[in-house]
Amino acid sequence: MHTNATNQDYRLSEHERQYKQACLSEYKWNVAVWCILGFAVCTAFTGWYAFRAGYPLSGAIGMFSAAVNVLLVSIAAAAIAVYLAKQRKDTLRRDVALMNIDAEAWSRRVEASLAEDRARIRANGWLWTAVAILANVLFTVVLVSFW
């Protein structure tokens, strides 16, 4: 038979798992927006380079508009995901506070335990951004050289 303390421990561990998941989701989307912004800026510069190298203006504008569209859609998706993650975190903090636990201290402790995961997410995000930018630059150079 479970005691109240055991049930509360179970609920608290489940809240902690969900809180970590919401924090990491929020962080992933924030990193993704910055990575996509870097890629969009690179695409704008490669479009400008292609135009300066003699590629038709319509192609350069196409590169730039594609970058802007990807950026806008990504920012909209990220805004929704971050908003939902923040709502979930607030709900979990309220639930923890209802268990007579200091919710602010609890949330700081849980977020501090995610430092390694955040560093991994940030490193992977910048790695994929670098790969995408390199592919973009190589594609543009090849496109312009065969033009």
PDB file of C-alpha atoms in Angstrom:
ATOM      1  CA  MET A   1       0.000   0.000   0.000  1.00  0.00           C
ATOM      2  CA  HIS A   2       1.316   3.438  -0.942  1.00  0.00           C
ATOM      3  CA  THR A   3       1.607   6.183   1.573  1.00  0.00           C
ATOM      4  CA  ASN A   4       0.976   9.837   0.850  1.00  0.00           C
ATOM      5  CA  ALA A   5       4.730  10.469   0.893  1.00  0.00           C
ATOM      6  CA  THR A   6       5.287   7.779  -1.734  1.00  0.00           C
ATOM      7  CA  ASN A   7       2.528   9.178  -3.935  1.00  0.00           C
ATOM      8  CA  GLN A   8       3.926  12.672  -3.558  1.00  0.00           C
ATOM      9  CA  ASP A   9       7.436  11.461  -4.423  1.00  0.00           C
ATOM     10  CA  TYR A  10       6.071   9.748  -7.521  1.00  0.00           C
ATOM     11  CA  ARG A  11       4.135  12.855  -8.576  1.00  0.00           C
ATOM     12  CA  LEU A  12       7.161  15.047  -7.938  1.00  0.00           C
ATOM     13  CA  SER A  13       9.446  12.839 -10.037  1.00  0.00           C
ATOM     14  CA  GLU A  14       6.879  12.819 -12.846  1.00  0.00           C
ATOM     15  CA  HIS A  15       6.596  16.611 -12.656  1.00  0.00           C
ATOM     16  CA  GLU A  16      10.383  16.856 -12.762  1.00  0.00           C
ATOM     17  CA  ARG A  17      10.524  14.675 -15.883  1.00  0.00           C
ATOM     18  CA  GLN A  18       7.875  16.773 -17.608  1.00  0.00           C
ATOM     19  CA  TYR A  19       9.525  20.024 -16.500  1.00  0.00           C
ATOM     20  CA  LYS A  20      12.866  18.890 -17.937  1.00  0.00           C
ATOM     21  CA  GLN A  21      11.146  17.948 -21.170  1.00  0.00           C
ATOM     22  CA  ALA A  22       9.487  21.377 -21.401  1.00  0.00           C
ATOM     23  CA  CYS A  23      12.771  23.176 -20.632  1.00  0.00           C
ATOM     24  CA  LEU A  24      14.658  21.230 -23.286  1.00  0.00           C
ATOM     25  CA  SER A  25      11.904  21.740 -25.829  1.00  0.00           C
ATOM     26  CA  GLU A  26      11.961  25.476 -25.211  1.00  0.00           C
ATOM     27  CA  TYR A  27      15.748  25.564 -25.467  1.00  0.00           C
ATOM     28  CA  LYS A  28      15.824  23.490 -28.675  1.00  0.00           C
ATOM     29  CA  TRP A  29      13.457  25.893 -30.383  1.00  0.00           C
ATOM     30  CA  ASN A  30      15.442  28.910 -29.217  1.00  0.00           C
ATOM     31  CA  VAL A  31      18.663  27.397 -30.592  1.00  0.00           C
ATOM     32  CA  ALA A  32      16.864  26.433 -33.802  1.00  0.00           C
ATOM     33  CA  VAL A  33      15.734  30.013 -34.395  1.00  0.00           C
ATOM     34  CA  TRP A  34      19.280  31.332 -34.031  1.00  0.00           C
ATOM     35  CA  CYS A  35      20.632  28.605 -36.308  1.00  0.00           C
ATOM     36  CA  ILE A  36      17.989  29.293 -38.946  1.00  0.00           C
ATOM     37  CA  LEU A  37      18.685  33.008 -38.668  1.00  0.00           C
ATOM     38  CA  GLY A  38      22.377  32.320 -39.355  1.00  0.00           C
ATOM     39  CA  PHE A  39      21.457  30.165 -42.347  1.00  0.00           C
ATOM     40  CA  ALA A  40      19.067  32.832 -43.678  1.00  0.00           C
ATOM     41  CA  VAL A  41      21.730  35.522 -43.415  1.00  0.00           C
ATOM     42  CA  CYS A  42      24.179  33.236 -45.220  1.00  0.00           C
ATOM     43  CA  THR A  43      21.611  32.581 -47.938  1.00  0.00           C
ATOM     44  CA  ALA A  44      21.092  36.314 -48.383  1.00  0.00           C
ATOM     45  CA  PHE A  45      24.840  36.845 -48.753  1.00  0.00           C
ATOM     46  CA  THR A  46      25.248  33.965 -51.182  1.00  0.00           C
ATOM     47  CA  GLY A  47      22.328  35.325 -53.214  1.00  0.00           C
ATOM     48  CA  TRP A  48      24.060  38.702 -53.309  1.00  0.00           C
ATOM     49  CA  TYR A  49      27.326  36.997 -54.298  1.00  0.00           C
ATOM     50  CA  ALA A  50      25.564  35.075 -57.068  1.00  0.00           C
ATOM     51  CA  PHE A  51      24.044  38.280 -58.413  1.00  0.00           C
ATOM     52  CA  ARG A  52      27.400  40.086 -58.305  1.00  0.00           C
ATOM     53  CA  ALA A  53      28.999  37.147 -60.137  1.00  0.00           C
ATOM     54  CA  GLY A  54      26.535  37.461 -63.025  1.00  0.00           C
ATOM     55  CA  TYR A  55      23.756  35.106 -61.987  1.00  0.00           C
ATOM     56  CA  PRO A  56      20.330  36.452 -63.005  1.00  0.00           C
ATOM     57  CA  LEU A  57      18.676  38.773 -60.531  1.00  0.00           C
ATOM     58  CA  SER A  58      15.596  36.554 -60.385  1.00  0.00           C
ATOM     59  CA  GLY A  59      17.702  33.649 -59.095  1.00  0.00           C
ATOM     60  CA  ALA A  60      19.343  35.787 -56.436  1.00  0.00           C
ATOM     61  CA  ILE A  61      15.969  37.147 -55.347  1.00  0.00           C
ATOM     62  CA  GLY A  62      14.663  33.581 -55.255  1.00  0.00           C
ATOM     63  CA  MET A  63      17.474  32.584 -52.898  1.00  0.00           C
ATOM     64  CA  PHE A  64      16.783  35.547 -50.651  1.00  0.00           C
ATOM     65  CA  SER A  65      13.010  35.092 -50.602  1.00  0.00           C
ATOM     66  CA  ALA A  66      13.373  31.381 -49.839  1.00  0.00           C
ATOM     67  CA  ALA A  67      15.595  32.267 -46.891  1.00  0.00           C
ATOM     68  CA  VAL A  68      13.108  34.833 -45.616  1.00  0.00           C
ATOM     69  CA  ASN A  69      10.173  32.419 -45.954  1.00  0.00           C
ATOM     70  CA  VAL A  70      12.010  29.652 -44.077  1.00  0.00           C
ATOM     71  CA  LEU A  71      12.968  32.149 -41.397  1.00  0.00           C
ATOM     72  CA  LEU A  72       9.423  33.441 -40.924  1.00  0.00           C
ATOM     73  CA  VAL A  73       7.835  29.992 -40.795  1.00  0.00           C
ATOM     74  CA  SER A  74      10.483  28.766 -38.367  1.00  0.00           C
ATOM     75  CA  ILE A  75      10.095  31.756 -36.076  1.00  0.00           C
ATOM     76  CA  ALA A  76       6.325  31.302 -36.030  1.00  0.00           C
ATOM     77  CA  ALA A  77       6.663  27.594 -35.195  1.00  0.00           C
ATOM     78  CA  ALA A  78       9.258  28.364 -32.529  1.00  0.00           C
ATOM     79  CA  ALA A  79       7.094  31.058 -30.962  1.00  0.00           C
ATOM     80  CA  ILE A  80       4.207  28.619 -30.625  1.00  0.00           C
ATOM     81  CA  ALA A  81       6.411  25.827 -29.244  1.00  0.00           C
ATOM     82  CA  VAL A  82       8.148  28.117 -26.732  1.00  0.00           C
ATOM     83  CA  TYR A  83       4.812  29.552 -25.601  1.00  0.00           C
ATOM     84  CA  LEU A  84       3.412  26.058 -25.009  1.00  0.00           C
ATOM     85  CA  ALA A  85       6.567  24.960 -23.170  1.00  0.00           C
ATOM     86  CA  LYS A  86       6.416  28.029 -20.905  1.00  0.00           C
ATOM     87  CA  GLN A  87       2.756  27.352 -20.169  1.00  0.00           C
ATOM     88  CA  ARG A  88       3.567  23.757 -19.285  1.00  0.00           C
ATOM     89  CA  LYS A  89       6.408  24.856 -17.004  1.00  0.00           C
ATOM     90  CA  ASP A  90       4.130  27.336 -15.224  1.00  0.00           C
ATOM     91  CA  THR A  91       1.495  24.655 -14.705  1.00  0.00           C
ATOM     92  CA  LEU A  92       4.038  22.245 -13.281  1.00  0.00           C
ATOM     93  CA  ARG A  93       5.433  24.929 -10.937  1.00  0.00           C
ATOM     94  CA  ARG A  94       1.904  25.605  -9.677  1.00  0.00           C
ATOM     95  CA  ASP A  95       1.342  21.887  -9.095  1.00  0.00           C
ATOM     96  CA  VAL A  96       4.611  21.617  -7.178  1.00  0.00           C
ATOM     97  CA  ALA A  97       3.667  24.646  -5.083  1.00  0.00           C
ATOM     98  CA  LEU A  98       0.373  22.919  -4.220  1.00  0.00           C
ATOM     99  CA  MET A  99       2.459  20.069  -2.745  1.00  0.00           C
ATOM    100  CA  ASN A 100       3.875  22.577  -0.218  1.00  0.00           C
ATOM    101  CA  ILE A 101       7.282  22.625  -1.918  1.00  0.00           C
ATOM    102  CA  ASP A 102       9.181  25.801  -2.818  1.00  0.00           C
ATOM    103  CA  ALA A 103       8.433  25.822  -6.544  1.00  0.00           C
ATOM    104  CA  GLU A 104      11.042  28.450  -7.445  1.00  0.00           C
ATOM    105  CA  ALA A 105      13.860  26.550  -5.747  1.00  0.00           C
ATOM    106  CA  TRP A 106      12.626  23.312  -7.279  1.00  0.00           C
ATOM    107  CA  SER A 107      12.518  24.776 -10.805  1.00  0.00           C
ATOM    108  CA  ARG A 108      16.006  26.326 -10.412  1.00  0.00           C
ATOM    109  CA  ARG A 109      17.382  22.958  -9.282  1.00  0.00           C
ATOM    110  CA  VAL A 110      15.780  21.116 -12.192  1.00  0.00           C
ATOM    111  CA  GLU A 111      16.962  23.700 -14.736  1.00  0.00           C
ATOM    112  CA  ALA A 112      20.495  23.618 -13.303  1.00  0.00           C
ATOM    113  CA  SER A 113      20.584  19.850 -13.823  1.00  0.00           C
ATOM    114  CA  LEU A 114      20.070  20.413 -17.557  1.00  0.00           C
ATOM    115  CA  ALA A 115      23.339  22.292 -18.202  1.00  0.00           C
ATOM    116  CA  GLU A 116      24.989  19.347 -19.960  1.00  0.00           C
ATOM    117  CA  ASP A 117      21.951  18.714 -22.155  1.00  0.00           C
ATOM    118  CA  ARG A 118      21.762  22.397 -23.101  1.00  0.00           C
ATOM    119  CA  ALA A 119      25.444  22.448 -24.058  1.00  0.00           C
ATOM    120  CA  ARG A 120      24.921  19.366 -26.245  1.00  0.00           C
ATOM    121  CA  ILE A 121      21.872  20.922 -27.928  1.00  0.00           C
ATOM    122  CA  ARG A 122      23.751  24.178 -28.572  1.00  0.00           C
ATOM    123  CA  ALA A 123      26.793  22.352 -30.006  1.00  0.00           C
ATOM    124  CA  ASN A 124      24.635  20.167 -32.271  1.00  0.00           C
ATOM    125  CA  GLY A 125      22.651  23.193 -33.422  1.00  0.00           C
ATOM    126  CA  TRP A 126      25.737  25.127 -34.432  1.00  0.00           C
ATOM    127  CA  LEU A 127      27.246  22.029 -36.062  1.00  0.00           C
ATOM    128  CA  TRP A 128      24.157  21.537 -38.266  1.00  0.00           C
ATOM    129  CA  THR A 129      24.113  25.259 -39.016  1.00  0.00           C
ATOM    130  CA  ALA A 130      27.742  25.126 -40.127  1.00  0.00           C
ATOM    131  CA  VAL A 131      26.990  22.139 -42.361  1.00  0.00           C
ATOM    132  CA  ALA A 132      23.974  23.910 -43.895  1.00  0.00           C
ATOM    133  CA  ILE A 133      25.940  27.127 -44.465  1.00  0.00           C
ATOM    134  CA  LEU A 134      28.821  25.207 -46.039  1.00  0.00           C
ATOM    135  CA  ALA A 135      26.409  23.352 -48.327  1.00  0.00           C
ATOM    136  CA  ASN A 136      24.756  26.668 -49.232  1.00  0.00           C
ATOM    137  CA  VAL A 137      28.077  28.311 -50.067  1.00  0.00           C
ATOM    138  CA  LEU A 138      29.290  25.315 -52.083  1.00  0.00           C
ATOM    139  CA  PHE A 139      26.011  25.142 -53.991  1.00  0.00           C
ATOM    140  CA  THR A 140      26.222  28.838 -54.811  1.00  0.00           C
ATOM    141  CA  VAL A 141      29.850  28.638 -55.930  1.00  0.00           C
ATOM    142  CA  VAL A 142      29.101  25.649 -58.149  1.00  0.00           C
ATOM    143  CA  LEU A 143      25.966  27.331 -59.501  1.00  0.00           C
ATOM    144  CA  VAL A 144      27.812  30.540 -60.352  1.00  0.00           C
ATOM    145  CA  SER A 145      30.848  28.782 -61.813  1.00  0.00           C
ATOM    146  CA  PHE A 146      28.680  26.787 -64.229  1.00  0.00           C
ATOM    147  CA  TRP A 147      26.517  29.757 -65.104  1.00  0.00           C
TER     148      TRP A 147
END
